[in-house]
Amino acid sequence: MFLAVAGCQTTTPPPLIPPFTPLPTPKPTPPPTPPKPLPPKAPKTTGKLEVPRLKEWRYIVIHHSGTDSGSAKKFDQFHRNVKHWDSLGYHFVIGNGHGSRDGEIEVGPRWVAQQHGAHTATSGNAYNNYGIGICMVGNFDAKAPTPAQMQAITDLVAYLQDRCKISNRNIKLHRDCKDTRCPGRKFTKEMLLARLPNRASEPSFWSRDSLLLNWLK
């Protein structure tokens, strides 16, 4: 004889497995921003280089004196007494050891006063009105600038580019602006550009007004 027992039976459900959730993909880490290059140091000069307020400058124009010797004082006398100008036509003079020290950067009164130059007369006079004139003593048709002069022009131009926001494009030799051989066949723009820091050619140095003036010329 069998006894059948019937009743409620309970079954334990299997444990719930949570749905698979993929881990978030980590965002790529951007490369570190390279540090900005330090501005060029002000070169050592004879005379006041730092001025409280800058005029609008767009160009740097480089000349040679065409003479074996000279100094800012000698050229100032010539410009006043012979050419009857109000002062030295250049903003800076770099000596070659004959009349002034080799590589000496002499600051002219036009830079101190932030006055237009009298060194590159052209139609419209843009290079005098907006150009910083630098004269290196020497005849660079006969011989190249001295190593000290090359170091001085490099340091001065790099400083002026940074201070006045002037691009490599707007560094001019006198012969780039008018029909002349100045500053001689033994000094080229490429000689200078090869020594300048790369930041000098960045587009951020090209002001809208400077580009517009070049386009209109």
N, CA, C and O of each residue as an XYZ file, in Angstrom:
868
protein
N       0.863     -1.184      0.000
C       0.000      0.000      0.000
C       0.890      1.222      0.000
O       1.791      1.373      0.826
N       0.616      2.059     -0.924
C       1.442      3.285     -1.042
C       0.620      4.480     -0.628
O      -0.569      4.595     -0.927
N       1.309      5.373      0.081
C       0.640      6.601      0.506
C       1.133      7.730     -0.364
O       2.315      8.075     -0.366
N       0.222      8.283     -1.084
C       0.606      9.412     -1.957
C       0.432     10.688     -1.196
O      -0.621     10.957     -0.619
N       1.454     11.449     -1.203
C       1.392     12.737     -0.509
C       1.537     13.824     -1.554
O       2.498     13.835     -2.323
N       0.627     14.690     -1.578
C       0.680     15.810     -2.529
C       0.741     17.098     -1.758
O       0.164     17.200     -0.676
N       1.408     18.060     -2.276
C       1.467     19.371     -1.635
C       2.231     20.359     -2.500
O       2.691     20.034     -3.595
N       2.354     21.583     -1.976
C       3.080     22.634     -2.723
C       4.571     22.370     -2.646
O       5.120     22.048     -1.592
N       5.202     22.519     -3.792
C       6.652     22.388     -3.841
C       7.265     23.725     -4.303
O       6.757     24.365     -5.223
N       8.298     24.106     -3.687
C       8.990     25.371     -4.074
C      10.358     25.053     -4.647
O      11.086     24.188     -4.160
N      10.678     25.798     -5.716
C      11.993     25.614     -6.351
C      12.791     26.913     -6.233
O      12.288     27.979     -6.589
N      13.980     26.839     -5.757
C      14.817     28.054     -5.616
C      15.286     28.507     -6.994
O      15.969     27.757     -7.690
N      14.922     29.747     -7.403
C      15.334     30.212     -8.739
C      16.849     30.407     -8.794
O      17.493     30.676     -7.780
N      17.391     30.267     -9.978
C      18.842     30.500    -10.088
C      19.189     31.959     -9.812
O      18.364     32.839    -10.060
N      20.348     32.228     -9.324
C      20.717     33.630     -9.029
C      20.755     34.468    -10.314
O      21.187     34.012    -11.373
N      20.291     35.689    -10.175
C      20.294     36.609    -11.325
C      21.726     37.053    -11.640
O      22.490     37.441    -10.756
N      22.052     36.982    -12.904
C      23.389     37.433    -13.341
C      23.235     38.833    -13.943
O      22.523     39.007    -14.932
N      23.879     39.800    -13.368
C      23.725     41.164    -13.921
C      24.242     41.225    -15.351
O      25.187     40.522    -15.712
N      23.610     42.077    -16.166
C      24.079     42.199    -17.553
C      25.513     42.722    -17.594
O      25.963     43.443    -16.704
N      26.207     42.336    -18.648
C      27.611     42.750    -18.792
C      27.685     44.227    -19.173
O      27.096     44.669    -20.160
N      28.394     44.939    -18.394
C      28.603     46.365    -18.681
C      30.078     46.589    -18.977
O      30.923     46.417    -18.098
N      30.393     46.976    -20.222
C      31.815     47.179    -20.531
C      32.386     48.363    -19.770
O      31.685     49.342    -19.511
N      33.610     48.273    -19.427
C      34.275     49.379    -18.749
C      34.462     50.539    -19.726
O      34.747     50.325    -20.904
N      34.302     51.762    -19.234
C      34.484     52.912    -20.139
C      35.919     52.966    -20.664
O      36.887     52.699    -19.952
N      36.001     53.322    -21.936
C      37.325     53.455    -22.551
C      37.986     54.733    -22.051
O      37.417     55.816    -22.190
N      39.145     54.624    -21.487
C      39.785     55.853    -20.987
C      40.111     56.811    -22.127
O      40.535     56.406    -23.209
N      39.901     58.082    -21.850
C      40.227     59.093    -22.856
C      41.746     59.179    -23.032
O      42.505     59.113    -22.066
N      42.164     59.329    -24.289
C      43.620     59.432    -24.496
C      44.187     60.677    -23.832
O      43.579     61.747    -23.862
N      45.313     60.527    -23.257
C      45.970     61.656    -22.602
C      46.657     62.514    -23.655
O      47.511     62.027    -24.397
N      46.289     63.787    -23.721
C      46.940     64.640    -24.727
C      48.424     64.775    -24.421
O      48.838     64.746    -23.262
N      49.209     64.921    -25.464
C      50.651     65.091    -25.226
C      50.914     66.376    -24.459
O      50.171     67.346    -24.605
N      51.936     66.395    -23.664
C      52.223     67.610    -22.895
C      52.545     68.784    -23.811
O      53.208     68.631    -24.837
N      52.065     69.943    -23.421
C      52.341     71.150    -24.199
C      53.790     71.566    -23.990
O      54.231     71.760    -22.857
N      54.524     71.699    -25.081
C      55.929     72.100    -24.900
C      56.010     73.497    -24.306
O      55.172     74.343    -24.617
N      56.975     73.750    -23.480
C      57.094     75.084    -22.883
C      57.385     76.138    -23.940
O      58.093     75.889    -24.916
N      56.828     77.307    -23.724
C      57.090     78.400    -24.656
C      58.553     78.831    -24.540
O      59.110     78.887    -23.444
N      59.164     79.133    -25.683
C      60.566     79.569    -25.603
C      60.683     80.889    -24.863
O      59.815     81.755    -24.977
N      61.734     81.034    -24.124
C      61.957     82.278    -23.408
C      62.279     83.391    -24.403
O      62.931     83.149    -25.419
N      61.826     84.601    -24.114
C      62.155     85.706    -25.027
C      63.653     85.960    -25.026
O      64.326     85.727    -24.021
N      64.178     86.436    -26.151
C      65.618     86.724    -26.202
C      66.002     87.775    -25.164
O      65.240     88.698    -24.879
N      67.178     87.617    -24.617
C      67.675     88.601    -23.672
C      68.063     89.874    -24.418
O      68.504     89.841    -25.567
N      67.886     90.978    -23.735
C      68.303     92.250    -24.333
C      69.818     92.248    -24.487
O      70.532     91.966    -23.525
N      70.320     92.557    -25.678
C      71.780     92.583    -25.850
C      72.403     93.751    -25.105
O      71.740     94.742    -24.799
N      73.673     93.616    -24.825
C      74.410     94.703    -24.187
C      74.628     95.813    -25.208
O      75.086     95.561    -26.323
N      74.302     97.025    -24.825
C      74.405     98.152    -25.756
C      75.113     99.329    -25.097
O      75.212     99.416    -23.873
N      75.597    100.222    -25.934
C      76.072    101.519    -25.473
C      74.938    102.502    -25.711
O      74.643    102.851    -26.854
N      74.307    102.944    -24.643
C      73.127    103.786    -24.766
C      71.890    103.024    -24.331
O      71.933    101.810    -24.133
N      70.807    103.731    -24.186
C      69.567    103.190    -23.633
C      68.806    102.370    -24.672
O      68.393    102.896    -25.706
N      68.624    101.079    -24.393
C      67.880    100.209    -25.304
C      66.405    100.121    -24.922
O      65.531    100.202    -25.785
N      66.134     99.956    -23.633
C      64.749     99.811    -23.175
C      64.061    101.169    -23.171
O      64.590    102.143    -22.637
N      62.885    101.222    -23.769
C      62.098    102.453    -23.797
C      60.715    102.145    -23.228
O      60.224    101.026    -23.379
N      60.082    103.118    -22.576
C      58.794    102.830    -21.927
C      57.663    102.522    -22.894
O      56.761    101.747    -22.576
N      57.709    103.121    -24.059
C      56.612    102.916    -25.012
C      57.175    102.844    -26.426
O      57.940    103.710    -26.852
N      56.782    101.795    -27.144
C      57.296    101.590    -28.496
C      56.401    102.237    -29.539
O      55.175    102.193    -29.439
N      57.024    102.832    -30.531
C      56.330    103.251    -31.741
C      55.903    101.996    -32.513
O      56.400    100.905    -32.235
N      55.003    102.139    -33.463
C      54.641    101.007    -34.313
C      55.764    100.764    -35.316
O      56.033    101.595    -36.184
N      56.408     99.616    -35.180
C      57.477     99.230    -36.102
C      57.055     97.999    -36.878
O      56.469     97.076    -36.313
N      57.352     97.979    -38.181
C      56.962     96.852    -39.039
C      58.148     96.176    -39.717
O      58.041     95.031    -40.156
N      59.256     96.863    -39.803
C      60.411     96.350    -40.539
C      61.689     96.541    -39.734
O      61.775     97.396    -38.853
N      62.668     95.723    -40.062
C      64.054     95.951    -39.656
C      64.855     96.035    -40.952
O      64.821     95.107    -41.760
N      65.566     97.127    -41.153
C      66.328     97.339    -42.394
C      67.815     97.413    -42.044
O      68.230     98.210    -41.203
N      68.605     96.567    -42.705
C      70.022     96.428    -42.369
C      70.894     97.047    -43.461
O      70.675     96.826    -44.652
N      71.882     97.825    -43.029
C      72.799     98.537    -43.921
C      74.244     98.224    -43.531
O      74.514     97.726    -42.438
N      75.170     98.528    -44.454
C      76.574     98.663    -44.061
C      76.956    100.119    -44.295
O      76.296    100.834    -45.050
N      78.029    100.548    -43.638
C      78.421    101.951    -43.785
C      79.148    102.192    -45.102
O      79.176    103.319    -45.596
N      79.743    101.132    -45.680
C      80.541    101.307    -46.888
C      81.895    101.924    -46.611
O      82.620    102.277    -47.541
N      82.244    102.059    -45.331
C      83.522    102.648    -44.923
C      84.296    101.625    -44.100
O      83.717    100.678    -43.568
N      85.606    101.823    -44.001
C      86.425    100.895    -43.216
C      86.270    101.108    -41.720
O      86.489    100.186    -40.934
N      85.897    102.306    -41.323
C      85.771    102.619    -39.902
C      84.544    103.494    -39.692
O      83.929    103.967    -40.648
N      84.203    103.699    -38.433
C      83.062    104.555    -38.147
C      82.473    104.270    -36.781
O      82.848    103.318    -36.097
N      81.541    105.125    -36.410
C      80.851    105.002    -35.125
C      79.564    105.798    -35.217
O      79.361    106.556    -36.167
N      78.703    105.631    -34.244
C      77.457    106.397    -34.226
C      77.754    107.898    -34.188
O      77.072    108.686    -34.844
N      78.772    108.290    -33.421
C      79.113    109.712    -33.324
C      79.581    110.258    -34.667
O      79.157    111.339    -35.077
N      80.458    109.516    -35.360
C      80.967    109.975    -36.658
C      79.846    110.075    -37.692
O      79.771    111.049    -38.441
N      78.985    109.074    -37.728
C      77.893    109.093    -38.707
C      76.882    110.180    -38.365
O      76.296    110.790    -39.259
N      76.678    110.420    -37.083
C      75.766    111.486    -36.669
C      76.286    112.837    -37.141
O      75.518    113.662    -37.637
N      77.576    113.065    -36.990
C      78.171    114.326    -37.458
C      78.012    114.477    -38.966
O      77.684    115.559    -39.454
N      78.244    113.398    -39.699
C      78.111    113.445    -41.156
C      76.662    113.727    -41.559
O      76.410    114.539    -42.450
N      75.729    113.068    -40.914
C      74.319    113.259    -41.276
C      73.839    114.669    -40.937
O      73.025    115.236    -41.666
N      74.334    115.236    -39.840
C      73.936    116.596    -39.460
C      74.626    117.645    -40.339
O      73.973    118.548    -40.862
N      75.933    117.522    -40.496
C      76.716    118.587    -41.123
C      76.723    118.530    -42.642
O      76.811    119.568    -43.299
N      76.630    117.329    -43.210
C      76.694    117.185    -44.661
C      75.303    116.999    -45.257
O      74.944    117.663    -46.229
N      74.537    116.113    -44.683
C      73.197    115.859    -45.220
C      72.138    116.792    -44.631
O      71.017    116.872    -45.134
N      72.510    117.498    -43.555
C      71.623    118.472    -42.906
C      70.350    117.804    -42.369
O      69.255    118.359    -42.455
N      70.522    116.614    -41.822
C      69.427    115.949    -41.130
C      69.440    116.383    -39.668
O      70.403    116.989    -39.199
N      68.372    116.070    -38.960
C      68.291    116.512    -37.566
C      69.122    115.644    -36.624
O      69.461    116.083    -35.525
N      69.457    114.418    -37.034
C      70.293    113.543    -36.205
C      70.702    112.325    -37.027
O      70.358    112.214    -38.204
N      71.432    111.424    -36.401
C      71.836    110.163    -37.022
C      70.636    109.476    -37.668
O      69.592    109.310    -37.039
N      70.797    109.078    -38.930
C      69.659    108.498    -39.652
C      69.280    107.103    -39.210
O      68.134    106.690    -39.383
N      70.244    106.354    -38.629
C      69.995    104.984    -38.188
C      69.522    104.972    -36.737
O      69.702    105.940    -35.998
N      68.926    103.874    -36.357
C      68.543    103.691    -34.957
C      69.654    103.006    -34.160
O      69.791    103.220    -32.956
N      70.446    102.177    -34.853
C      71.547    101.460    -34.195
C      72.752    101.414    -35.134
O      72.605    101.386    -36.356
N      73.937    101.408    -34.542
C      75.187    101.224    -35.281
C      75.973    100.117    -34.580
O      76.090    100.113    -33.354
N      76.513     99.178    -35.364
C      77.302     98.072    -34.811
C      78.741     98.218    -35.289
O      79.008     98.182    -36.490
N      79.662     98.381    -34.355
C      81.052     98.667    -34.677
C      81.832     97.458    -35.155
O      81.431     96.312    -34.954
N      82.980     97.752    -35.805
C      83.854     96.683    -36.313
C      85.258     96.735    -35.718
O      86.165     96.056    -36.199
N      85.434     97.542    -34.671
C      86.752     97.651    -34.039
C      87.576     98.811    -34.536
O      88.672     99.045    -34.026
N      87.083     99.552    -35.522
C      87.789    100.713    -36.067
C      86.869    101.930    -35.931
O      86.000    102.165    -36.772
N      87.074    102.687    -34.872
C      86.210    103.825    -34.575
C      85.269    103.537    -33.430
O      84.833    104.458    -32.739
N      84.950    102.284    -33.220
C      84.164    101.812    -32.075
C      84.539    100.352    -31.852
O      85.177     99.731    -32.702
N      84.143     99.812    -30.709
C      84.553     98.443    -30.382
C      83.924     97.429    -31.339
O      82.812     97.627    -31.829
N      84.641     96.361    -31.590
C      84.152     95.303    -32.471
C      82.919     94.647    -31.848
O      82.987     94.092    -30.751
N      81.793     94.717    -32.563
C      80.547     94.144    -32.063
C      79.777     95.049    -31.123
O      78.731     94.656    -30.608
N      80.274     96.255    -30.890
C      79.570     97.190    -30.002
C      78.266     97.655    -30.661
O      78.263     98.064    -31.823
N      77.173     97.589    -29.920
C      75.876     98.067    -30.404
C      75.643     99.451    -29.812
O      75.429     99.589    -28.607
N      75.685    100.467    -30.656
C      75.443    101.837    -30.205
C      73.995    102.215    -30.515
O      73.512    102.027    -31.631
N      73.327    102.744    -29.515
C      71.927    103.141    -29.655
C      71.869    104.599    -30.089
O      72.447    105.469    -29.437
N      71.174    104.864    -31.185
C      71.051    106.225    -31.682
C      69.894    106.974    -31.045
O      69.003    106.359    -30.460
N      69.899    108.298    -31.154
C      68.840    109.107    -30.539
C      67.458    108.838    -31.123
O      66.454    109.043    -30.440
N      67.387    108.385    -32.364
C      66.068    108.116    -32.945
C      65.379    106.943    -32.244
O      64.155    106.933    -32.114
N      66.154    105.958    -31.793
C      65.535    104.849    -31.068
C      65.060    105.309    -29.688
O      63.956    104.971    -29.261
N      65.886    106.067    -29.009
C      65.509    106.542    -27.673
C      64.235    107.370    -27.750
O      63.356    107.246    -26.898
N      64.135    108.220    -28.780
C      62.950    109.071    -28.952
C      61.815    108.356    -29.671
O      60.727    108.913    -29.819
N      62.059    107.107    -30.127
C      61.084    106.369    -30.934
C      60.632    107.215    -32.120
O      59.441    107.414    -32.359
N      61.623    107.699    -32.845
C      61.419    108.581    -33.992
C      61.670    107.807    -35.283
O      62.483    106.884    -35.318
N      60.969    108.191    -36.331
C      61.152    107.560    -37.642
C      62.605    107.643    -38.075
O      63.354    108.500    -37.606
N      62.999    106.749    -38.973
C      64.372    106.721    -39.448
C      64.613    107.648    -40.624
O      63.687    108.254    -41.163
N      65.886    107.745    -41.010
C      66.285    108.482    -42.214
C      67.376    107.650    -42.883
O      68.524    108.080    -42.999
N      66.996    106.456    -43.318
C      67.994    105.512    -43.826
C      67.576    104.816    -45.116
O      68.434    104.313    -45.842
N      66.268    104.776    -45.422
C      65.806    104.036    -46.603
C      64.646    104.791    -47.238
O      63.483    104.444    -47.034
N      64.969    105.816    -48.003
C      63.921    106.616    -48.638
C      63.356    105.865    -49.843
O      64.101    105.444    -50.728
N      62.043    105.704    -49.867
C      61.348    105.068    -50.986
C      60.043    105.805    -51.221
O      59.654    106.665    -50.430
N      59.375    105.470    -52.298
C      58.056    106.036    -52.550
C      57.120    105.604    -51.426
O      56.977    104.414    -51.143
N      56.494    106.573    -50.799
C      55.636    106.271    -49.659
C      56.377    106.270    -48.337
O      55.765    106.402    -47.277
N      57.709    106.120    -48.396
C      58.582    106.219    -47.219
C      58.253    105.221    -46.111
O      58.485    105.505    -44.936
N      57.715    104.058    -46.471
C      57.311    103.079    -45.454
C      58.492    102.590    -44.630
O      58.363    102.378    -43.424
N      59.657    102.407    -45.281
C      60.793    101.836    -44.556
C      61.445    102.834    -43.609
O      62.099    102.434    -42.647
N      61.276    104.122    -43.867
C      61.718    105.118    -42.896
C      60.687    105.291    -41.786
O      61.038    105.380    -40.610
N      59.424    105.338    -42.164
C      58.377    105.584    -41.172
C      58.181    104.408    -40.222
O      57.899    104.605    -39.040
N      58.329    103.190    -40.730
C      58.024    101.998    -39.922
C      59.205    101.037    -39.814
O      59.046     99.921    -39.319
N      60.381    101.452    -40.269
C      61.537    100.559    -40.281
C      62.610    100.966    -39.289
O      62.986    102.135    -39.206
N      63.098     99.992    -38.540
C      64.215    100.206    -37.620
C      65.504    100.045    -38.420
O      65.775     98.971    -38.958
N      66.289    101.100    -38.496
C      67.511    101.080    -39.299
C      68.726    100.671    -38.476
O      69.021    101.274    -37.444
N      69.427     99.638    -38.943
C      70.653     99.171    -38.286
C      71.796     99.273    -39.292
O      71.699     98.744    -40.399
N      72.866     99.942    -38.913
C      74.039    100.063    -39.782
C      75.217     99.340    -39.143
O      75.574     99.612    -37.997
N      75.817     98.416    -39.889
C      77.052     97.773    -39.447
C      78.227     98.472    -40.117
O      78.236     98.665    -41.332
N      79.207     98.844    -39.323
C      80.384     99.528    -39.854
C      81.196     98.550    -40.697
O      81.470     97.427    -40.272
N      81.576     98.988    -41.895
C      82.392     98.161    -42.767
C      81.917     98.229    -44.201
O      80.808     98.677    -44.489
N      82.774     97.777    -45.088
C      82.429     97.670    -46.505
C      82.307     96.183    -46.825
O      83.313     95.502    -47.023
N      81.087     95.687    -46.876
C      80.873     94.253    -47.042
C      80.883     93.816    -48.501
O      80.560     92.668    -48.807
N      81.248     94.715    -49.396
C      81.642     94.296    -50.740
C      83.082     93.794    -50.712
O      83.467     92.930    -51.500
N      83.877     94.354    -49.785
C      85.296     94.005    -49.696
C      85.546     92.846    -48.734
O      86.338     91.952    -49.033
N      84.883     92.855    -47.596
C      85.078     91.786    -46.611
C      83.787     91.584    -45.817
O      82.965     92.494    -45.704
N      83.624     90.396    -45.278
C      82.414     90.048    -44.528
C      82.443     90.699    -43.147
O      83.505     91.110    -42.679
N      81.283     90.795    -42.490
C      81.267     91.293    -41.111
C      82.153     90.429    -40.209
O      82.369     89.250    -40.487
N      82.649     91.013    -39.155
C      83.448     90.251    -38.198
C      82.535     89.293    -37.424
O      81.325     89.511    -37.368
N      83.097     88.236    -36.827
C      82.271     87.345    -35.997
C      81.541     88.087    -34.882
O      80.394     87.770    -34.567
N      82.207     89.077    -34.285
C      81.552     89.846    -33.222
C      80.376     90.649    -33.770
O      79.352     90.778    -33.100
N      80.513     91.185    -34.969
C      79.393     91.900    -35.589
C      78.231     90.953    -35.887
O      77.071     91.307    -35.674
N      78.537     89.759    -36.376
C      77.477     88.795    -36.673
C      76.729     88.402    -35.405
O      75.507     88.254    -35.421
N      77.464     88.234    -34.306
C      76.794     87.905    -33.047
C      75.932     89.071    -32.587
O      74.817     88.874    -32.105
N      76.451     90.284    -32.736
C      75.707     91.466    -32.299
C      74.443     91.671    -33.126
O      73.382     91.948    -32.567
N      74.540     91.539    -34.458
C      73.350     91.741    -35.294
C      72.323     90.654    -35.013
O      71.121     90.920    -35.046
N      72.776     89.430    -34.737
C      71.848     88.344    -34.408
C      71.113     88.644    -33.113
O      69.888     88.535    -33.048
N      71.855     89.021    -32.085
C      71.239     89.296    -30.784
C      70.287     90.484    -30.864
O      69.201     90.458    -30.286
N      70.699     91.520    -31.579
C      69.872     92.722    -31.666
C      68.600     92.460    -32.460
O      67.515     92.853    -32.031
N      68.716     91.803    -33.609
C      67.539     91.536    -34.437
C      66.569     90.602    -33.713
O      65.359     90.828    -33.746
N      67.082     89.556    -33.058
C      66.206     88.642    -32.320
C      65.450     89.391    -31.228
O      64.258     89.158    -31.023
N      66.132     90.277    -30.536
C      65.483     91.075    -29.489
C      64.416     91.991    -30.082
O      63.304     92.069    -29.558
N      64.746     92.682    -31.166
C      63.793     93.612    -31.774
C      62.595     92.875    -32.358
O      61.470     93.370    -32.285
N      62.821     91.702    -32.935
C      61.705     90.920    -33.464
C      60.731     90.561    -32.356
O      59.518     90.699    -32.514
N      61.266     90.101    -31.242
C      60.410     89.706    -30.128
C      59.702     90.915    -29.526
O      58.514     90.855    -29.210
N      60.426     91.989    -29.373
C      59.880     93.193    -28.715
C      58.855     93.891    -29.597
O      57.843     94.384    -29.099
N      59.105     93.937    -30.900
C      58.250     94.706    -31.811
C      57.358     93.820    -32.672
O      56.606     94.332    -33.501
N      57.425     92.498    -32.493
C      56.597     91.541    -33.235
C      56.805     91.690    -34.752
O      55.866     91.937    -35.508
N      58.051     91.534    -35.159
C      58.426     91.649    -36.570
C      58.855     90.274    -37.067
O      59.713     89.635    -36.458
N      58.268     89.818    -38.159
C      58.565     88.485    -38.693
C      59.858     88.485    -39.502
O      60.379     89.536    -39.875
N      60.362     87.280    -39.764
C      61.525     87.147    -40.650
C      61.259     87.772    -42.010
O      62.152     88.348    -42.632
N      60.020     87.651    -42.458
C      59.641     88.199    -43.765
C      59.906     89.698    -43.839
O      60.206     90.226    -44.910
N      59.797     90.374    -42.717
C      59.947     91.827    -42.711
C      61.324     92.287    -42.247
O      61.527     93.460    -41.933
N      62.262     91.350    -42.210
C      63.667     91.746    -42.097
C      64.154     92.046    -43.512
O      64.097     91.183    -44.389
N      64.623     93.243    -43.726
C      65.023     93.670    -45.069
C      66.486     94.092    -45.086
O      66.986     94.676    -44.124
N      67.157     93.793    -46.174
C      68.423     94.438    -46.464
C      68.115     95.694    -47.264
O      67.082     95.774    -47.929
N      69.006     96.670    -47.202
C      68.765     97.922    -47.921
C      68.461     97.657    -49.396
O      67.588     98.298    -49.982
N      69.192     96.701    -49.994
C      68.995     96.419    -51.418
C      67.656     95.741    -51.712
O      67.231     95.709    -52.867
N      66.986     95.202    -50.699
C      65.641     94.657    -50.905
C      64.621     95.767    -51.123
O      63.540     95.532    -51.663
N      64.972     96.968    -50.704
C      64.011     98.071    -50.693
C      64.218     99.053    -51.842
O      63.273     99.719    -52.266
N      65.435     99.147    -52.342
C      65.708    100.082    -53.436
C      66.946     99.624    -54.194
O      67.609     98.665    -53.801
N      67.246    100.317    -55.279
C      68.342     99.923    -56.162
C      69.677    100.350    -55.556
O      70.143    101.470    -55.768
N      70.276     99.443    -54.806
C      71.563     99.696    -54.171
C      72.227     98.355    -53.889
O      71.552     97.326    -53.854
N      73.535     98.356    -53.689
C      74.242     97.115    -53.340
C      74.324     96.926    -51.833
O      74.701     95.854    -51.359
N      73.978     97.945    -51.092
C      74.041     97.906    -49.627
C      73.147     96.772    -49.083
O      72.005     96.641    -49.524
N      73.624     95.979    -48.167
C      74.864     96.063    -47.399
C      76.018     95.222    -47.934
O      76.737     94.607    -47.147
N      76.211     95.180    -49.219
C      77.366     94.494    -49.787
C      77.114     93.028    -50.081
O      76.256     92.390    -49.471
N      77.882     92.509    -51.030
C      77.643     91.143    -51.500
C      78.102     90.084    -50.509
O      77.731     88.917    -50.640
N      78.906     90.472    -49.512
C      79.398     89.492    -48.541
C      78.561     89.446    -47.269
O      78.964     88.851    -46.270
N      77.395     90.078    -47.317
C      76.417     89.914    -46.238
C      75.071     89.625    -46.882
O      74.579     90.419    -47.685
N      74.478     88.500    -46.536
C      73.182     88.115    -47.099
C      72.167     87.919    -45.984
O      72.517     87.713    -44.822
N      70.913     87.989    -46.371
C      69.847     87.758    -45.394
C      69.898     86.330    -44.866
O      69.608     86.084    -43.695
N      70.266     85.390    -45.734
C      70.329     83.983    -45.318
C      71.370     83.776    -44.218
O      71.180     82.938    -43.337
N      72.457     84.527    -44.263
C      73.470     84.433    -43.210
C      72.872     84.768    -41.854
O      73.205     84.147    -40.844
N      71.990     85.753    -41.840
C      71.366     86.164    -40.583
C      70.256     85.207    -40.168
O      70.191     84.797    -39.009
N      69.382     84.850    -41.106
C      68.245     83.993    -40.760
C      68.699     82.654    -40.199
O      68.037     82.090    -39.328
N      69.824     82.141    -40.691
C      70.322     80.848    -40.209
C      70.703     80.896    -38.737
O      70.803     79.856    -38.087
N      70.915     82.088    -38.212
C      71.343     82.237    -36.822
C      70.199     82.595    -35.885
O      70.352     82.520    -34.665
N      69.047     82.985    -36.441
C      67.944     83.454    -35.611
C      67.146     82.288    -35.046
O      67.102     81.225    -35.665
N      66.508     82.458    -33.875
C      65.653     81.400    -33.325
C      64.454     81.167    -34.222
O      63.983     82.086    -34.891
N      63.955     79.924    -34.238
C      62.858     79.558    -35.143
C      61.593     80.339    -34.868
O      60.803     80.584    -35.779
N      61.390     80.738    -33.607
C      60.136     81.413    -33.288
C      59.984     82.713    -34.071
O      58.872     83.213    -34.238
N      61.083     83.253    -34.544
C      61.010     84.524    -35.261
C      60.210     84.431    -36.530
O      59.771     85.460    -37.044
N      59.995     83.222    -37.071
C      59.262     83.077    -38.324
C      57.826     82.624    -38.110
O      57.115     82.366    -39.081
N      57.381     82.521    -36.849
C      56.025     82.054    -36.609
C      55.014     83.073    -37.120
O      55.256     84.276    -37.020
N      53.861     82.611    -37.676
C      52.878     83.545    -38.215
C      52.327     84.504    -37.181
O      51.828     85.571    -37.537
N      52.408     84.140    -35.882
C      51.854     85.020    -34.861
C      52.551     86.368    -34.840
O      52.021     87.339    -34.300
N      53.756     86.429    -35.437
C      54.467     87.692    -35.490
C      53.946     88.587    -36.606
O      54.275     89.772    -36.644
N      53.132     88.038    -37.525
C      52.703     88.807    -38.684
C      51.432     89.556    -38.339
O      50.355     88.964    -38.276
N      51.550     90.837    -38.118
C      50.359     91.617    -37.818
C      49.542     91.829    -39.089
O      50.069     91.801    -40.201
N      48.264     92.037    -38.898
C      47.385     92.258    -40.046
C      47.826     93.479    -40.837
O      47.843     93.464    -42.068
N      48.182     94.537    -40.117
C      48.585     95.765    -40.802
C      49.862     95.551    -41.605
O      50.005     96.083    -42.706
N      50.790     94.769    -41.049
C      52.043     94.513    -41.756
C      51.806     93.729    -43.036
O      52.378     94.045    -44.078
N      50.960     92.705    -42.958
C      50.659     91.913    -44.143
C      49.931     92.747    -45.192
O      50.195     92.618    -46.387
N      49.022     93.594    -44.744
C      48.273     94.433    -45.676
C      49.205     95.397    -46.386
O      49.073     95.625    -47.588
N      50.155     95.968    -45.639
C      51.083     96.914    -46.244
C      51.931     96.226    -47.301
O      52.181     96.791    -48.366
N      52.382     94.988    -47.005
C      53.169     94.245    -47.990
C      52.348     93.940    -49.230
O      52.863     94.010    -50.346
N      51.091     93.605    -49.050
C      50.226     93.271    -50.182
C      49.979     94.486    -51.055
O      49.890     94.364    -52.276
N      49.866     95.660    -50.443
C      49.574     96.873    -51.203
C      50.804     97.391    -51.940
O      50.671     98.119    -52.924
N      51.986     97.028    -51.484
C      53.210     97.573    -52.101
C      53.436     97.001    -53.499
O      54.415     97.351    -54.158
